[in-house]
mmCIF file with all atom_site columns, C-alpha atoms in Angstrom:
data_model
loop_
_atom_site.group_PDB
_atom_site.id
_atom_site.type_symbol
_atom_site.label_atom_id
_atom_site.label_alt_id
_atom_site.label_comp_id
_atom_site.label_asym_id
_atom_site.label_entity_id
_atom_site.label_seq_id
_atom_site.pdbx_PDB_ins_code
_atom_site.Cartn_x
_atom_site.Cartn_y
_atom_site.Cartn_z
_atom_site.occupancy
_atom_site.B_iso_or_equiv
_atom_site.pdbx_formal_charge
_atom_site.auth_seq_id
_atom_site.auth_comp_id
_atom_site.auth_asym_id
_atom_site.auth_atom_id
_atom_site.pdbx_PDB_model_num
ATOM 1   C CA . UNK A 1 1   ? 59.800 135.982 68.010  1.00 0.00 ? 6   UNK A CA 1
ATOM 2   C CA . UNK A 1 2   ? 62.688 133.950 69.407  1.00 0.00 ? 7   UNK A CA 1
ATOM 3   C CA . UNK A 1 3   ? 63.420 134.037 73.142  1.00 0.00 ? 8   UNK A CA 1
ATOM 4   C CA . UNK A 1 4   ? 66.573 132.617 74.714  1.00 0.00 ? 9   UNK A CA 1
ATOM 5   C CA . UNK A 1 5   ? 66.051 131.684 78.369  1.00 0.00 ? 10  UNK A CA 1
ATOM 6   C CA . UNK A 1 6   ? 69.348 131.711 80.253  1.00 0.00 ? 11  UNK A CA 1
ATOM 7   C CA . UNK A 1 7   ? 69.278 129.845 83.576  1.00 0.00 ? 12  UNK A CA 1
ATOM 8   C CA . UNK A 1 8   ? 71.612 128.173 86.064  1.00 0.00 ? 13  UNK A CA 1
ATOM 9   C CA . UNK A 1 9   ? 70.751 124.735 84.700  1.00 0.00 ? 14  UNK A CA 1
ATOM 10  C CA . UNK A 1 10  ? 68.126 122.807 82.735  1.00 0.00 ? 15  UNK A CA 1
ATOM 11  C CA . UNK A 1 11  ? 66.527 119.674 84.180  1.00 0.00 ? 16  UNK A CA 1
ATOM 12  C CA . UNK A 1 12  ? 65.219 117.466 81.376  1.00 0.00 ? 17  UNK A CA 1
ATOM 13  C CA . UNK A 1 13  ? 62.394 114.977 81.793  1.00 0.00 ? 18  UNK A CA 1
ATOM 14  C CA . UNK A 1 14  ? 63.785 111.692 83.237  1.00 0.00 ? 19  UNK A CA 1
ATOM 15  C CA . UNK A 1 15  ? 63.288 109.802 79.968  1.00 0.00 ? 20  UNK A CA 1
ATOM 16  C CA . UNK A 1 16  ? 65.348 112.403 78.073  1.00 0.00 ? 21  UNK A CA 1
ATOM 17  C CA . UNK A 1 17  ? 68.254 112.751 80.491  1.00 0.00 ? 22  UNK A CA 1
ATOM 18  C CA . UNK A 1 18  ? 71.149 110.356 79.844  1.00 0.00 ? 23  UNK A CA 1
ATOM 19  C CA . UNK A 1 19  ? 72.236 110.579 83.490  1.00 0.00 ? 24  UNK A CA 1
ATOM 20  C CA . UNK A 1 20  ? 68.758 110.390 84.974  1.00 0.00 ? 25  UNK A CA 1
ATOM 21  C CA . UNK A 1 21  ? 67.076 113.669 85.864  1.00 0.00 ? 26  UNK A CA 1
ATOM 22  C CA . UNK A 1 22  ? 70.130 115.591 87.088  1.00 0.00 ? 27  UNK A CA 1
ATOM 23  C CA . UNK A 1 23  ? 70.214 119.278 86.036  1.00 0.00 ? 28  UNK A CA 1
ATOM 24  C CA . UNK A 1 24  ? 72.555 120.237 83.217  1.00 0.00 ? 29  UNK A CA 1
ATOM 25  C CA . UNK A 1 25  ? 74.602 123.281 84.367  1.00 0.00 ? 30  UNK A CA 1
ATOM 26  C CA . UNK A 1 26  ? 75.081 126.048 81.849  1.00 0.00 ? 31  UNK A CA 1
ATOM 27  C CA . UNK A 1 27  ? 72.242 124.864 79.601  1.00 0.00 ? 32  UNK A CA 1
ATOM 28  C CA . UNK A 1 28  ? 69.509 127.097 78.207  1.00 0.00 ? 33  UNK A CA 1
ATOM 29  C CA . UNK A 1 29  ? 66.461 126.849 75.950  1.00 0.00 ? 34  UNK A CA 1
ATOM 30  C CA . UNK A 1 30  ? 65.292 128.767 72.895  1.00 0.00 ? 35  UNK A CA 1
ATOM 31  C CA . UNK A 1 31  ? 61.583 129.354 72.335  1.00 0.00 ? 36  UNK A CA 1
ATOM 32  C CA . UNK A 1 32  ? 60.140 130.061 68.896  1.00 0.00 ? 37  UNK A CA 1
ATOM 33  C CA . UNK A 1 33  ? 56.485 131.061 69.204  1.00 0.00 ? 38  UNK A CA 1
ATOM 34  C CA . UNK A 1 34  ? 54.711 128.353 71.193  1.00 0.00 ? 39  UNK A CA 1
ATOM 35  C CA . UNK A 1 35  ? 57.401 125.690 70.632  1.00 0.00 ? 40  UNK A CA 1
ATOM 36  C CA . UNK A 1 36  ? 60.888 124.911 71.845  1.00 0.00 ? 41  UNK A CA 1
ATOM 37  C CA . UNK A 1 37  ? 63.429 125.530 69.104  1.00 0.00 ? 42  UNK A CA 1
ATOM 38  C CA . UNK A 1 38  ? 66.585 124.317 70.868  1.00 0.00 ? 43  UNK A CA 1
ATOM 39  C CA . UNK A 1 39  ? 67.972 123.029 74.155  1.00 0.00 ? 44  UNK A CA 1
ATOM 40  C CA . UNK A 1 40  ? 71.714 123.062 74.821  1.00 0.00 ? 45  UNK A CA 1
ATOM 41  C CA . UNK A 1 41  ? 74.713 124.855 76.322  1.00 0.00 ? 46  UNK A CA 1
ATOM 42  C CA . UNK A 1 42  ? 74.033 128.576 76.642  1.00 0.00 ? 47  UNK A CA 1
ATOM 43  C CA . UNK A 1 43  ? 77.151 129.700 74.772  1.00 0.00 ? 48  UNK A CA 1
ATOM 44  C CA . UNK A 1 44  ? 76.263 127.506 71.791  1.00 0.00 ? 49  UNK A CA 1
ATOM 45  C CA . UNK A 1 45  ? 72.687 128.777 71.692  1.00 0.00 ? 50  UNK A CA 1
ATOM 46  C CA . UNK A 1 46  ? 73.847 132.372 72.080  1.00 0.00 ? 51  UNK A CA 1
ATOM 47  C CA . UNK A 1 47  ? 76.159 131.968 69.077  1.00 0.00 ? 52  UNK A CA 1
ATOM 48  C CA . UNK A 1 48  ? 73.383 130.422 66.994  1.00 0.00 ? 53  UNK A CA 1
ATOM 49  C CA . UNK A 1 49  ? 70.431 132.600 68.040  1.00 0.00 ? 54  UNK A CA 1
ATOM 50  C CA . UNK A 1 50  ? 71.806 135.590 69.938  1.00 0.00 ? 55  UNK A CA 1
ATOM 51  C CA . UNK A 1 51  ? 71.500 138.055 67.066  1.00 0.00 ? 56  UNK A CA 1
ATOM 52  C CA . UNK A 1 52  ? 67.821 137.178 66.570  1.00 0.00 ? 57  UNK A CA 1
ATOM 53  C CA . UNK A 1 53  ? 66.555 136.339 70.049  1.00 0.00 ? 58  UNK A CA 1
ATOM 54  C CA . UNK A 1 54  ? 65.401 138.303 73.058  1.00 0.00 ? 59  UNK A CA 1
ATOM 55  C CA . UNK A 1 55  ? 67.320 137.087 76.116  1.00 0.00 ? 60  UNK A CA 1
ATOM 56  C CA . UNK A 1 56  ? 65.670 136.456 79.493  1.00 0.00 ? 61  UNK A CA 1
ATOM 57  C CA . UNK A 1 57  ? 67.868 135.586 82.469  1.00 0.00 ? 62  UNK A CA 1
ATOM 58  C CA . UNK A 1 58  ? 66.649 133.615 85.495  1.00 0.00 ? 63  UNK A CA 1
ATOM 59  C CA . UNK A 1 59  ? 68.618 132.739 88.613  1.00 0.00 ? 64  UNK A CA 1
ATOM 60  C CA . UNK A 1 60  ? 67.246 129.223 88.859  1.00 0.00 ? 65  UNK A CA 1
ATOM 61  C CA . UNK A 1 61  ? 66.766 125.805 87.247  1.00 0.00 ? 66  UNK A CA 1
ATOM 62  C CA . UNK A 1 62  ? 64.456 125.384 84.257  1.00 0.00 ? 67  UNK A CA 1
ATOM 63  C CA . UNK A 1 63  ? 62.305 122.226 84.328  1.00 0.00 ? 68  UNK A CA 1
ATOM 64  C CA . UNK A 1 64  ? 59.354 120.796 82.364  1.00 0.00 ? 69  UNK A CA 1
ATOM 65  C CA . UNK A 1 65  ? 57.052 122.150 85.078  1.00 0.00 ? 70  UNK A CA 1
ATOM 66  C CA . UNK A 1 66  ? 54.796 120.764 87.771  1.00 0.00 ? 71  UNK A CA 1
ATOM 67  C CA . UNK A 1 67  ? 51.844 118.408 87.250  1.00 0.00 ? 72  UNK A CA 1
ATOM 68  C CA . UNK A 1 68  ? 48.892 118.828 89.616  1.00 0.00 ? 73  UNK A CA 1
ATOM 69  C CA . UNK A 1 69  ? 47.054 115.492 90.025  1.00 0.00 ? 74  UNK A CA 1
ATOM 70  C CA . UNK A 1 70  ? 44.348 117.036 92.242  1.00 0.00 ? 75  UNK A CA 1
ATOM 71  C CA . UNK A 1 71  ? 43.388 119.751 89.769  1.00 0.00 ? 76  UNK A CA 1
ATOM 72  C CA . UNK A 1 72  ? 39.670 118.987 89.807  1.00 0.00 ? 77  UNK A CA 1
ATOM 73  C CA . UNK A 1 73  ? 39.528 118.975 93.603  1.00 0.00 ? 78  UNK A CA 1
ATOM 74  C CA . UNK A 1 74  ? 41.536 122.176 93.931  1.00 0.00 ? 79  UNK A CA 1
ATOM 75  C CA . UNK A 1 75  ? 39.187 124.012 91.575  1.00 0.00 ? 80  UNK A CA 1
ATOM 76  C CA . UNK A 1 76  ? 35.809 122.304 92.113  1.00 0.00 ? 81  UNK A CA 1
ATOM 77  C CA . UNK A 1 77  ? 35.886 121.263 95.792  1.00 0.00 ? 82  UNK A CA 1
ATOM 78  C CA . UNK A 1 78  ? 37.728 124.370 96.980  1.00 0.00 ? 83  UNK A CA 1
ATOM 79  C CA . UNK A 1 79  ? 36.786 128.048 97.119  1.00 0.00 ? 84  UNK A CA 1
ATOM 80  C CA . UNK A 1 80  ? 39.585 130.571 96.660  1.00 0.00 ? 85  UNK A CA 1
ATOM 81  C CA . UNK A 1 81  ? 38.439 133.788 98.356  1.00 0.00 ? 86  UNK A CA 1
ATOM 82  C CA . UNK A 1 82  ? 38.610 137.146 96.666  1.00 0.00 ? 87  UNK A CA 1
ATOM 83  C CA . UNK A 1 83  ? 41.009 139.493 98.514  1.00 0.00 ? 88  UNK A CA 1
ATOM 84  C CA . UNK A 1 84  ? 37.995 141.735 99.140  1.00 0.00 ? 89  UNK A CA 1
ATOM 85  C CA . UNK A 1 85  ? 36.451 138.896 101.165 1.00 0.00 ? 90  UNK A CA 1
ATOM 86  C CA . UNK A 1 86  ? 39.478 138.515 103.439 1.00 0.00 ? 91  UNK A CA 1
ATOM 87  C CA . UNK A 1 87  ? 37.835 140.168 106.448 1.00 0.00 ? 92  UNK A CA 1
ATOM 88  C CA . UNK A 1 88  ? 34.924 137.723 106.262 1.00 0.00 ? 93  UNK A CA 1
ATOM 89  C CA . UNK A 1 89  ? 36.460 134.541 104.821 1.00 0.00 ? 94  UNK A CA 1
ATOM 90  C CA . UNK A 1 90  ? 40.207 134.921 105.315 1.00 0.00 ? 95  UNK A CA 1
ATOM 91  C CA . UNK A 1 91  ? 42.726 134.368 102.559 1.00 0.00 ? 96  UNK A CA 1
ATOM 92  C CA . UNK A 1 92  ? 43.201 130.572 102.612 1.00 0.00 ? 97  UNK A CA 1
ATOM 93  C CA . UNK A 1 93  ? 41.251 128.191 100.310 1.00 0.00 ? 98  UNK A CA 1
ATOM 94  C CA . UNK A 1 94  ? 37.983 126.898 101.815 1.00 0.00 ? 99  UNK A CA 1
ATOM 95  C CA . UNK A 1 95  ? 36.760 123.294 101.630 1.00 0.00 ? 100 UNK A CA 1
ATOM 96  C CA . UNK A 1 96  ? 34.253 121.019 103.360 1.00 0.00 ? 101 UNK A CA 1
ATOM 97  C CA . UNK A 1 97  ? 31.717 122.665 105.675 1.00 0.00 ? 102 UNK A CA 1
ATOM 98  C CA . UNK A 1 98  ? 33.144 126.146 105.082 1.00 0.00 ? 103 UNK A CA 1
ATOM 99  C CA . UNK A 1 99  ? 32.591 125.740 101.344 1.00 0.00 ? 104 UNK A CA 1
ATOM 100 C CA . UNK A 1 100 ? 29.129 124.184 101.810 1.00 0.00 ? 105 UNK A CA 1
ATOM 101 C CA . UNK A 1 101 ? 28.028 127.296 103.722 1.00 0.00 ? 106 UNK A CA 1
ATOM 102 C CA . UNK A 1 102 ? 28.751 129.584 100.768 1.00 0.00 ? 107 UNK A CA 1
ATOM 103 C CA . UNK A 1 103 ? 26.098 130.430 98.140  1.00 0.00 ? 108 UNK A CA 1
ATOM 104 C CA . UNK A 1 104 ? 28.032 129.165 95.109  1.00 0.00 ? 109 UNK A CA 1
ATOM 105 C CA . UNK A 1 105 ? 26.918 130.140 91.601  1.00 0.00 ? 110 UNK A CA 1
ATOM 106 C CA . UNK A 1 106 ? 28.594 129.465 88.263  1.00 0.00 ? 111 UNK A CA 1
ATOM 107 C CA . UNK A 1 107 ? 29.874 133.044 88.251  1.00 0.00 ? 112 UNK A CA 1
ATOM 108 C CA . UNK A 1 108 ? 31.408 132.563 91.687  1.00 0.00 ? 113 UNK A CA 1
ATOM 109 C CA . UNK A 1 109 ? 32.888 129.181 90.716  1.00 0.00 ? 114 UNK A CA 1
ATOM 110 C CA . UNK A 1 110 ? 34.513 130.781 87.678  1.00 0.00 ? 115 UNK A CA 1
ATOM 111 C CA . UNK A 1 111 ? 36.039 133.621 89.678  1.00 0.00 ? 116 UNK A CA 1
ATOM 112 C CA . UNK A 1 112 ? 37.297 131.177 92.321  1.00 0.00 ? 117 UNK A CA 1
ATOM 113 C CA . UNK A 1 113 ? 38.816 128.943 89.630  1.00 0.00 ? 118 UNK A CA 1
ATOM 114 C CA . UNK A 1 114 ? 40.677 131.872 88.071  1.00 0.00 ? 119 UNK A CA 1
ATOM 115 C CA . UNK A 1 115 ? 42.214 132.723 91.445  1.00 0.00 ? 120 UNK A CA 1
ATOM 116 C CA . UNK A 1 116 ? 43.066 129.062 92.036  1.00 0.00 ? 121 UNK A CA 1
ATOM 117 C CA . UNK A 1 117 ? 44.718 128.838 88.635  1.00 0.00 ? 122 UNK A CA 1
ATOM 118 C CA . UNK A 1 118 ? 46.852 131.865 89.444  1.00 0.00 ? 123 UNK A CA 1
ATOM 119 C CA . UNK A 1 119 ? 48.020 130.052 92.583  1.00 0.00 ? 124 UNK A CA 1
ATOM 120 C CA . UNK A 1 120 ? 48.883 126.991 90.494  1.00 0.00 ? 125 UNK A CA 1
ATOM 121 C CA . UNK A 1 121 ? 50.802 129.047 87.941  1.00 0.00 ? 126 UNK A CA 1
ATOM 122 C CA . UNK A 1 122 ? 52.748 130.645 90.797  1.00 0.00 ? 127 UNK A CA 1
ATOM 123 C CA . UNK A 1 123 ? 53.855 127.127 91.791  1.00 0.00 ? 128 UNK A CA 1
ATOM 124 C CA . UNK A 1 124 ? 55.169 126.342 88.299  1.00 0.00 ? 129 UNK A CA 1
ATOM 125 C CA . UNK A 1 125 ? 52.191 124.173 87.302  1.00 0.00 ? 130 UNK A CA 1
ATOM 126 C CA . UNK A 1 126 ? 51.966 123.469 83.585  1.00 0.00 ? 131 UNK A CA 1
ATOM 127 C CA . UNK A 1 127 ? 49.541 120.500 83.550  1.00 0.00 ? 132 UNK A CA 1
ATOM 128 C CA . UNK A 1 128 ? 46.668 119.450 85.786  1.00 0.00 ? 133 UNK A CA 1
ATOM 129 C CA . UNK A 1 129 ? 44.198 116.599 85.968  1.00 0.00 ? 134 UNK A CA 1
ATOM 130 C CA . UNK A 1 130 ? 40.495 116.974 85.211  1.00 0.00 ? 135 UNK A CA 1
ATOM 131 C CA . UNK A 1 131 ? 37.787 116.523 84.180  1.00 0.00 ? 136 UNK A CA 1
ATOM 132 C CA . UNK A 1 132 ? 35.798 119.554 85.337  1.00 0.00 ? 137 UNK A CA 1
ATOM 133 C CA . UNK A 1 133 ? 32.027 119.473 85.836  1.00 0.00 ? 138 UNK A CA 1
ATOM 134 C CA . UNK A 1 134 ? 31.329 123.197 86.272  1.00 0.00 ? 139 UNK A CA 1
ATOM 135 C CA . UNK A 1 135 ? 31.156 124.998 82.901  1.00 0.00 ? 140 UNK A CA 1
ATOM 136 C CA . UNK A 1 136 ? 32.668 128.152 84.409  1.00 0.00 ? 141 UNK A CA 1
ATOM 137 C CA . UNK A 1 137 ? 35.625 126.174 85.771  1.00 0.00 ? 142 UNK A CA 1
ATOM 138 C CA . UNK A 1 138 ? 36.167 124.430 82.425  1.00 0.00 ? 143 UNK A CA 1
ATOM 139 C CA . UNK A 1 139 ? 36.227 127.804 80.706  1.00 0.00 ? 144 UNK A CA 1
ATOM 140 C CA . UNK A 1 140 ? 38.713 129.211 83.225  1.00 0.00 ? 145 UNK A CA 1
ATOM 141 C CA . UNK A 1 141 ? 41.051 126.226 82.722  1.00 0.00 ? 146 UNK A CA 1
ATOM 142 C CA . UNK A 1 142 ? 40.858 126.478 78.928  1.00 0.00 ? 147 UNK A CA 1
ATOM 143 C CA . UNK A 1 143 ? 41.623 130.206 78.985  1.00 0.00 ? 148 UNK A CA 1
ATOM 144 C CA . UNK A 1 144 ? 44.528 129.793 81.416  1.00 0.00 ? 149 UNK A CA 1
ATOM 145 C CA . UNK A 1 145 ? 46.548 127.746 78.918  1.00 0.00 ? 150 UNK A CA 1
ATOM 146 C CA . UNK A 1 146 ? 47.352 125.018 81.475  1.00 0.00 ? 151 UNK A CA 1
ATOM 147 C CA . UNK A 1 147 ? 47.125 121.674 79.710  1.00 0.00 ? 152 UNK A CA 1
ATOM 148 C CA . UNK A 1 148 ? 44.526 119.270 81.071  1.00 0.00 ? 153 UNK A CA 1
ATOM 149 C CA . UNK A 1 149 ? 45.257 115.544 81.465  1.00 0.00 ? 154 UNK A CA 1
ATOM 150 C CA . UNK A 1 150 ? 42.930 112.663 82.408  1.00 0.00 ? 155 UNK A CA 1
ATOM 151 C CA . UNK A 1 151 ? 42.434 112.161 86.115  1.00 0.00 ? 156 UNK A CA 1
ATOM 152 C CA . UNK A 1 152 ? 44.971 109.578 87.386  1.00 0.00 ? 157 UNK A CA 1
ATOM 153 C CA . UNK A 1 153 ? 43.597 106.385 88.976  1.00 0.00 ? 158 UNK A CA 1
ATOM 154 C CA . UNK A 1 154 ? 44.869 107.300 92.457  1.00 0.00 ? 159 UNK A CA 1
ATOM 155 C CA . UNK A 1 155 ? 42.755 110.459 92.654  1.00 0.00 ? 160 UNK A CA 1
ATOM 156 C CA . UNK A 1 156 ? 39.815 110.172 95.042  1.00 0.00 ? 161 UNK A CA 1
ATOM 157 C CA . UNK A 1 157 ? 36.477 109.428 93.335  1.00 0.00 ? 162 UNK A CA 1
ATOM 158 C CA . UNK A 1 158 ? 33.977 112.205 92.834  1.00 0.00 ? 163 UNK A CA 1
ATOM 159 C CA . UNK A 1 159 ? 31.287 112.808 95.428  1.00 0.00 ? 164 UNK A CA 1
ATOM 160 C CA . UNK A 1 160 ? 27.620 112.334 94.697  1.00 0.00 ? 165 UNK A CA 1
ATOM 161 C CA . UNK A 1 161 ? 26.418 115.208 92.555  1.00 0.00 ? 166 UNK A CA 1
ATOM 162 C CA . UNK A 1 162 ? 29.626 115.425 90.560  1.00 0.00 ? 167 UNK A CA 1
ATOM 163 C CA . UNK A 1 163 ? 31.786 117.429 92.998  1.00 0.00 ? 168 UNK A CA 1
ATOM 164 C CA . UNK A 1 164 ? 35.364 116.288 93.438  1.00 0.00 ? 169 UNK A CA 1
ATOM 165 C CA . UNK A 1 165 ? 36.766 115.321 96.818  1.00 0.00 ? 170 UNK A CA 1
ATOM 166 C CA . UNK A 1 166 ? 38.720 117.988 98.672  1.00 0.00 ? 171 UNK A CA 1
ATOM 167 C CA . UNK A 1 167 ? 42.439 117.990 97.786  1.00 0.00 ? 172 UNK A CA 1
ATOM 168 C CA . UNK A 1 168 ? 44.903 116.212 100.033 1.00 0.00 ? 173 UNK A CA 1
ATOM 169 C CA . UNK A 1 169 ? 47.473 119.020 100.004 1.00 0.00 ? 174 UNK A CA 1
ATOM 170 C CA . UNK A 1 170 ? 47.592 122.804 100.016 1.00 0.00 ? 175 UNK A CA 1
ATOM 171 C CA . UNK A 1 171 ? 48.485 125.245 97.273  1.00 0.00 ? 176 UNK A CA 1
ATOM 172 C CA . UNK A 1 172 ? 51.805 126.181 98.821  1.00 0.00 ? 177 UNK A CA 1
ATOM 173 C CA . UNK A 1 173 ? 55.430 126.140 97.648  1.00 0.00 ? 178 UNK A CA 1
ATOM 174 C CA . UNK A 1 174 ? 56.811 122.640 97.959  1.00 0.00 ? 179 UNK A CA 1
ATOM 175 C CA . UNK A 1 175 ? 53.364 121.004 97.849  1.00 0.00 ? 180 UNK A CA 1
ATOM 176 C CA . UNK A 1 176 ? 53.483 117.431 96.489  1.00 0.00 ? 181 UNK A CA 1
ATOM 177 C CA . UNK A 1 177 ? 53.155 117.027 92.753  1.00 0.00 ? 182 UNK A CA 1
ATOM 178 C CA . UNK A 1 178 ? 53.652 114.242 90.268  1.00 0.00 ? 183 UNK A CA 1
ATOM 179 C CA . UNK A 1 179 ? 56.477 114.207 87.727  1.00 0.00 ? 184 UNK A CA 1
ATOM 180 C CA . UNK A 1 180 ? 55.763 116.193 84.553  1.00 0.00 ? 185 UNK A CA 1
ATOM 181 C CA . UNK A 1 181 ? 54.597 114.230 81.545  1.00 0.00 ? 186 UNK A CA 1
ATOM 182 C CA . UNK A 1 182 ? 55.720 116.599 78.805  1.00 0.00 ? 187 UNK A CA 1
ATOM 183 C CA . UNK A 1 183 ? 59.048 116.994 77.089  1.00 0.00 ? 188 UNK A CA 1
ATOM 184 C CA . UNK A 1 184 ? 61.821 119.573 76.929  1.00 0.00 ? 189 UNK A CA 1
ATOM 185 C CA . UNK A 1 185 ? 62.930 118.742 73.405  1.00 0.00 ? 190 UNK A CA 1
ATOM 186 C CA . UNK A 1 186 ? 63.031 120.784 70.179  1.00 0.00 ? 191 UNK A CA 1
ATOM 187 C CA . UNK A 1 187 ? 59.558 120.876 68.651  1.00 0.00 ? 192 UNK A CA 1
ATOM 188 C CA . UNK A 1 188 ? 57.773 120.227 71.952  1.00 0.00 ? 193 UNK A CA 1
ATOM 189 C CA . UNK A 1 189 ? 55.331 122.773 73.403  1.00 0.00 ? 194 UNK A CA 1
ATOM 190 C CA . UNK A 1 190 ? 57.165 125.588 75.177  1.00 0.00 ? 195 UNK A CA 1
ATOM 191 C CA . UNK A 1 191 ? 55.691 124.764 78.598  1.00 0.00 ? 196 UNK A CA 1
ATOM 192 C CA . UNK A 1 192 ? 58.123 124.977 81.510  1.00 0.00 ? 197 UNK A CA 1
ATOM 193 C CA . UNK A 1 193 ? 58.925 126.588 84.842  1.00 0.00 ? 198 UNK A CA 1
ATOM 194 C CA . UNK A 1 194 ? 62.013 128.051 86.495  1.00 0.00 ? 199 UNK A CA 1
ATOM 195 C CA . UNK A 1 195 ? 62.637 127.316 90.172  1.00 0.00 ? 200 UNK A CA 1
ATOM 196 C CA . UNK A 1 196 ? 64.943 129.172 92.568  1.00 0.00 ? 201 UNK A CA 1
ATOM 197 C CA . UNK A 1 197 ? 67.378 127.214 94.780  1.00 0.00 ? 202 UNK A CA 1
ATOM 198 C CA . UNK A 1 198 ? 64.867 127.424 97.661  1.00 0.00 ? 203 UNK A CA 1
ATOM 199 C CA . UNK A 1 199 ? 62.218 125.653 95.545  1.00 0.00 ? 204 UNK A CA 1
ATOM 200 C CA . UNK A 1 200 ? 60.040 128.697 94.908  1.00 0.00 ? 205 UNK A CA 1
ATOM 201 C CA . UNK A 1 201 ? 58.862 129.382 91.371  1.00 0.00 ? 206 UNK A CA 1
ATOM 202 C CA . UNK A 1 202 ? 60.514 132.286 89.576  1.00 0.00 ? 207 UNK A CA 1
ATOM 203 C CA . UNK A 1 203 ? 58.606 131.984 86.297  1.00 0.00 ? 208 UNK A CA 1
ATOM 204 C CA . UNK A 1 204 ? 56.057 129.839 84.490  1.00 0.00 ? 209 UNK A CA 1
ATOM 205 C CA . UNK A 1 205 ? 55.813 129.702 80.695  1.00 0.00 ? 210 UNK A CA 1
ATOM 206 C CA . UNK A 1 206 ? 52.891 128.196 78.766  1.00 0.00 ? 211 UNK A CA 1
ATOM 207 C CA . UNK A 1 207 ? 52.963 127.914 74.974  1.00 0.00 ? 212 UNK A CA 1
ATOM 208 C CA . UNK A 1 208 ? 55.900 130.325 74.984  1.00 0.00 ? 213 UNK A CA 1
ATOM 209 C CA . UNK A 1 209 ? 54.022 132.973 77.026  1.00 0.00 ? 214 UNK A CA 1
ATOM 210 C CA . UNK A 1 210 ? 55.312 134.182 80.382  1.00 0.00 ? 215 UNK A CA 1
ATOM 211 C CA . UNK A 1 211 ? 52.187 133.649 82.529  1.00 0.00 ? 216 UNK A CA 1
ATOM 212 C CA . UNK A 1 212 ? 53.815 134.030 85.951  1.00 0.00 ? 217 UNK A CA 1
ATOM 213 C CA . UNK A 1 213 ? 56.847 135.953 87.132  1.00 0.00 ? 218 UNK A CA 1
ATOM 214 C CA . UNK A 1 214 ? 57.769 136.273 90.792  1.00 0.00 ? 219 UNK A CA 1
ATOM 215 C CA . UNK A 1 215 ? 57.903 139.896 91.845  1.00 0.00 ? 220 UNK A CA 1
#
């Protein structure tokens, strides 16, 4: 099914934008299955696809999405508490000594990773760096649809025993992230995010699927 995403503007990847990475007002994208079918002025895309496409409207800027360079640390050196554990553990991610005090099993690592991935999707994350040593975490990442990239050289080395170092920043709106590596061009994977003027993420799309929508 075709979906036409109408937004305030589209920000292309720097290499694709003739004027740098400035947003293009009035642009939109068309998604066909898991791929981008077209990128261009909304009125032109509406004329070409409007009779066949579902239209989604977002009050924000559509971008290629956020890359998380500390993905392994955020999922394998961090515990994301279950809301039912809030009275005992709080709601913020746990690292260091607080994490070491928890009896972690593969089942618990998998559940924590799923909650961490939901936090990443809510930030507009579409790629993250691995690799992942815990089988349950690897499975959670694969099922999430977020694309995994090799760990960049600047990422802290793994600790003894295979655990990644704790991340250097929090999972919060506006947290640092590297520039996206994927494209917003026809034929490219339909992976992108839409950000409101205040920087918060309105929606995240992976392989054409809406995997996060701000309530």
